[in-house]
Each structure stands twice: as C-alpha cells, then as structure tokens.
C-alpha cells in the first residue's frame, strides 16, 4: 500500500506541513495495521492554503474544498456515511478567520470528525499576511506597521465551544504529534488538534517554540476548568510556557442529526400514498 | 354559478393560514378543484392576514378580484375587502370585533366560551357558517374537519356546529368536476418535498428562510416516516458545503432557500460546478434585493440563478408552475444533477410554494440513473466517460481512491495548472451541458396553452402561467412557457413559437428577465407586462394590462 501520490510536492524546504503529512500517513497506516481499518475508509478534507495540498499528496479519499469550509464538508461526509473516518485539515485562516463559525458549530454538534489545524500563524500561499493567531506586533504584508489586534487562543476557543477532544501539538515533536493525532482520530466525537506549525518562509518561530514548549504531565483530561487554565497559560503573543498534549477528552452524545438514507422504493411509494390520503 | 371565492381575514396569530387551508379542504371535499392564496406581512402578531380560496369544476391557478363570501374576524378585513364582494355574496363576521353591517353577524367570543373551546377556534364558527351559507351537508363538514383539524377536533366541531346552525343558506357551490372524486390538497412547498422524497431524496439540508421554510418543516416532521435526514446547520454556507460533503459520499441531497440564502450558497454552488458534485437547490423567490419583502412573491432571481457562482459550469434550472410540475421537476432535477454531476436549481416562488392547490398527481419521469464505476482498473474521479460524465464511486469503495477538487485538476483529481488540462476539463464540463440539453428533449421542457392558432403569444415562466392561461382563454391568445431555463430548450421553444405574431412577456419583475433570455436566444419579444409589488396578478388585473399594451 502506497500512501503517497505521484503529485510533485511544492512545500518549501523545512515547512512544518511535511511533519503533519508524515504523522497522518503513519496514523492511517497504523489504524490499518492494528485497528482493522481499510485504507478506503479514510477521507481527508482540506481547505485552501499551503496546508491544503496535503489532499494532493496523500493517496486517500479526499475533498480538496475551499477556504474556510473544511468542517461543514467533513460533517456532511460523516452524516452521509458514518462508517468513514473523516479528518479535516485546515489552515489557521480556514479555521479561525473565514470558517470560524463552522468550527464553533462543529464543536457544538460534536460530530465524529477530527479537525487538524495547521496553525503557522501566517498566510503562506498568499505570501505573508497576518492571521487570527499572529502575535501582536507581527509585521505582515498587509500590516507593515505591525498587527494591533490580539490573537485568538484556539485551544480556549475550542474548549468554550464544546469540543470533546482538544489538543495542541508542535511539528518539531514528531512522535508526540503522531501519538496525539492517533488519539484524536480514535476519539468518538469532535476532536480538535491545534498544530503549532513552522512556516519556514514567512514565520519561522522554531527558536521561540523550542524554548517555550513542554508536554502536559499529570493533567486531568476530564477537568474542563483545569483544561481552560492550562490553555490560558500562553496567550499566543507572550513568551510564557506553551503546553502541548491533550487538554481535554470526554464522551458526549454525538449523533446530532439523523443519519441519511431512504426507504426502499415500494415502501416509499406507500408512505407517500398515505400522506396524500391524509390530505383528502 | 361556476366558481366560488371565499376570503377569510384577521390578525396574524389568529390561525388564518390554517383556517384558509380548512376552507380549501372543505371545498375540495365537495369534489371541486381549488386554489388558495395566502397573504401575510412579516410579523408574528397583529397586522392583517388573509387567505382566499377559489373553487371550481376545473382547476383554478389564479385569483380574481371578486369574492363571494368574506369571513371577517376583524374590522380591517371588512374595510379592505368589502368592496370586492360580488352580487349575491355576503360578509359573515364577528359581532364582537366588527361594527354592525349587512351580512351574517355571529358573536364568536360568546360561542367559544359557551362551548368551552380554546380561543383559536373562533375562526371555526365562521367556517361553520360558511359551510351552511353554501349548503355543504353537515356530514361532509364533519368528515373533512375530522381529517383536516390537527388538534382538539371535538371542540372545533362543536364550535363549527354553532356557526352552521346560526347561519343561513346564501348560495350553492358550483357543480363538481367528476362526481365524488376528492383530490388531496397540498402547498407547492409540500409538492416539492414529496417530489424529492419520491425521487429518492436521502438528506435535506436547509437554514430557515421564507418562503422556502415550508419544505424544511414538512420534511423535518416526516423524516422518520420517509427514512431520510433533515439537517438545519449554522448558516447557508454550512448548508451548501454539508450538502456537497454528503453528495461526495454518495447521498442524494437537496437544499432549500430564498434569494438571500442563495447569495451565501453561490460559493459552494461554484465549487459543485468545478468539483462536479451534484446538489439540488430549491430557490423560492421573494421580492428583493436583500431582505426585500420577505413574505411576498416575485420572479426577480432568474438571471441570478442562471449565472450564480464564478466561472463557467453547467446547471439545469427549471421553474415549475403547478403542484404537479413542482413534484415532477424536483425529481427530474435530482436525476439530472446526479446523472451529470453538476448543481441544479428548482426556481419556485412564494405564490407557488405557500399557495395551496388540489393535487392531480405528477407524471412519471423518464429513468435517468447515475453513471457508476464498474470497478475495473484504477479509479480516477474525473476519468473520461460518456458525454463528459465520469463514472462515480463513493469513498469506501474497495480499490478506489476518490479525490474531488475545487482547483483545476487532472483525471485523478490532483491539482494541476497546465494549459492543456485546464482547457480539457473546461470542455469536459461543456460537453456535459450539451448532453444534458439533448436528454432534456425527452422532457416536457416547454409548455403551451390557449389557442395555438392565436396571433398573440403570452410568454411567461413559473407561477404566472396560471393567470396567463386563464387570460389567454378569455382573450383568445396562446401561452408559451419554458419550464427549463438552462440549458435553454432551444429547439422545443423555437417549435412552440413557430408562426407566432406578437409576443408579450408577462413576468413578476421589472426588467423582463425571461424576455432578456429569450432575446439572447434570437427571438423577438414585443412588449412586457411586469408586476413587482409582491402580489400575484389578479385575472382582471392582467387582462386590463394586456389591453393597455394593445391586445
Ligand atoms: S510558505 Fe510556509 S507554510 Fe507555505 S509551504 Fe512554505 S514554509 Fe510551508
């Protein structure tokens, strides 16, 4: 089984997208090897931006969607066929700017999909503008004097919206990234994984991240208050310690809407006849 | 007398829509064909709501200025509609809310109180009185009310009985169509919904928006019985994208909205065109732009539907005029959308969608199954296929990697930008459009009515067909109406217009959008009669306007 297509990879050398692609590939391969899943059951949805090319590169079912719209597409796929394992890769522009409402509602509905946000905190494909998570003072091509707004804290946002699995990982910690992504995909309900991703070309925060990150230990993942507390340690602008790992994980009702389907033809005709009879 | 028209009016919140539909079913229950127009402003309590029901031996599709019976729950109803009463007609009114006038006055509050019935049954007194006034036998009244009244049937019957006792006979109903044959009554929205279910709908996704919400409500209430899924997501953008996700995963889905919601959906509509994904959009028009006049009707979105979304891609668009056509084309567009893997638009409007009619049954659709992958060879989502249609496989299919893409892509669905592939895929989409046009020659894509030999032709589309057909009958004209507006049924339309003299477009818009389309097809349109105040043409109204343009 080959997991990589023949498409030419055009990511910049050193880009964090490579790490996400390899980790996801390993997660899929692992689930095929030891969870009895078939490669055909995986569906990858992507948005628009550098991250989205992952749909071209991974040899699994994919829906290369449009900017901001990965999560409703993923929800529609899951509703149509609950037997599929649906992973939505989104950029920070996708998930936090153009598609913010969809993120909040996907978490609220707790649909069984996994959202992986490649958060490099810059628009790469449109050549370096600020995003909702760029730090205050970030100088991008649309904000030459530096960003005046404060960044969103996506982990806090996901927790507040009702996501039942919330985690943060870092592309330079590949083993941890792989392990958390696997847990996220196996979680039953809406999983949110915030990936701190290095953009080698426009926003290389490697040095700062290497310095600030640490992995959560002894943290109670069923405690929402504790999760929020940990999430608020770093505000995406300052030099505070950055917690990595699973912040929160619980089980909650997840079939928000009835599954799709239809009655067999003869039965459908009968039901329609009954409706019409009732209208005489 | 060969027709009867009954108007019931009161304030919003007094159940005028339900009362109108009960009158509708009483008239239909007597073996007549009927149509109801429901008029209400966009507010929940107060204001003036009214419903007009017109019944006759032959199916009515429009309304006239004249009314035979006015059932008035308040003074405003009398003030507005008294002048419309025809000779021999009468007002039946509530003595508690209407100053004493000539007619039949009934103390609704007292009757309701004496019968220990809920206040909303007030209108049942008037309905009972109406039944007596046109001599509907009590057994028929009782039988219809038992079927038609959703709650507190006994209380409603007692109250209706009081009205029946107190009133006197004023007129008789017109003769029945076919003795004893009672037809079901449906709204246009319900006909669309049932047409979708009949054609194998598996999911309906919508955000509420008048006048399309009736479809959402009807399907949501029936989703268990129909075995389908009805979803109301965060907004119309979510609606469209969820539908495309579901279509990708192999489900037959439709979405419903009005103009403002469709504005939001155009992003996903265009994605459907590029990714070659099927989805049916039911676009129920109301007067715009923007919020416009939310609870009234218009035909201002034709050119929008024909050109919605950026770039070029095929989209079947059809505008039904009747319940039967609404049912038929809801299914036919699902078929076409899934066969040609491209989005489709069913254009309705408030007058059709929220109007009620007696239903005669929809014709059968020609079979048009989707093109499926036979499992041979490596799967490529955009591989060449018959008429530019690539064979479909759903994700999950053994041996298939199913890749759809919003970017320009190669046969496997991988992003490419090379000039040959970009051009080739554009041509592939065009090929589907041409094949669709060919297939549509086997469908009733253009309808005609009136005198085929008449010199003057009324050109119309959608729900204005009814009033045009009646006017054509009165004035000796013919009617030509494209039901399919994209791909334009060039040959059928040309044949229908062969030998036409003067061509007059009748549309519920200001610009003559169909006239523009028809001119672009190389035909002549000599005059335009437009109505854009949100209300349907009355028959008399249209005939006057036609005379003004020289009929
Ligand atoms: S611009 Fe940044 S995110 Fe985009 S490919 Fe290059 S390094 Fe990666």
PDB file of C-alpha atoms in Angstrom, chain B residues 5-7 67-72 81-82 84-93 101-105 129-130 133 166-171:
ATOM      1  CA  UNK B   5     -64.284  32.536  -3.973  1.00  0.00           C
ATOM      2  CA  UNK B   6     -64.053  32.761  -0.196  1.00  0.00           C
ATOM      3  CA  UNK B   7     -61.837  35.127   1.750  1.00  0.00           C
ATOM      4  CA  UNK B  67     -65.156  37.377  -3.806  1.00  0.00           C
ATOM      5  CA  UNK B  68     -68.413  35.622  -2.884  1.00  0.00           C
ATOM      6  CA  UNK B  69     -68.036  35.167   0.829  1.00  0.00           C
ATOM      7  CA  UNK B  70     -65.893  37.237   3.169  1.00  0.00           C
ATOM      8  CA  UNK B  71     -65.291  35.686   6.594  1.00  0.00           C
ATOM      9  CA  UNK B  72     -64.189  38.577   8.798  1.00  0.00           C
ATOM     10  CA  UNK B  81     -62.223  43.522   1.192  1.00  0.00           C
ATOM     11  CA  UNK B  82     -65.879  44.607   1.442  1.00  0.00           C
ATOM     12  CA  UNK B  84     -64.706  43.020  -3.617  1.00  0.00           C
ATOM     13  CA  UNK B  85     -67.956  41.186  -2.852  1.00  0.00           C
ATOM     14  CA  UNK B  86     -69.790  40.056  -5.988  1.00  0.00           C
ATOM     15  CA  UNK B  87     -73.569  40.209  -6.479  1.00  0.00           C
ATOM     16  CA  UNK B  88     -75.286  37.630  -4.270  1.00  0.00           C
ATOM     17  CA  UNK B  89     -72.272  37.447  -1.973  1.00  0.00           C
ATOM     18  CA  UNK B  90     -72.134  38.107   1.737  1.00  0.00           C
ATOM     19  CA  UNK B  91     -69.986  39.024   4.714  1.00  0.00           C
ATOM     20  CA  UNK B  92     -70.011  36.682   7.676  1.00  0.00           C
ATOM     21  CA  UNK B  93     -68.420  38.444  10.614  1.00  0.00           C
ATOM     22  CA  UNK B 101     -73.078  45.728   8.937  1.00  0.00           C
ATOM     23  CA  UNK B 102     -75.276  43.956   6.465  1.00  0.00           C
ATOM     24  CA  UNK B 103     -74.451  40.262   6.461  1.00  0.00           C
ATOM     25  CA  UNK B 104     -74.358  37.468   8.965  1.00  0.00           C
ATOM     26  CA  UNK B 105     -73.038  38.555  12.353  1.00  0.00           C
ATOM     27  CA  UNK B 129     -71.299  29.477   8.928  1.00  0.00           C
ATOM     28  CA  UNK B 130     -69.571  29.445   5.544  1.00  0.00           C
ATOM     29  CA  UNK B 133     -74.061  29.567   3.536  1.00  0.00           C
ATOM     30  CA  UNK B 166     -76.815  30.130  13.200  1.00  0.00           C
ATOM     31  CA  UNK B 167     -76.152  30.929   9.540  1.00  0.00           C
ATOM     32  CA  UNK B 168     -78.451  30.731   6.568  1.00  0.00           C
ATOM     33  CA  UNK B 169     -78.070  29.398   3.084  1.00  0.00           C
ATOM     34  CA  UNK B 170     -76.919  32.057   0.617  1.00  0.00           C
ATOM     35  CA  UNK B 171     -75.750  30.202  -2.481  1.00  0.00           C
TER      36      UNK B 171
END
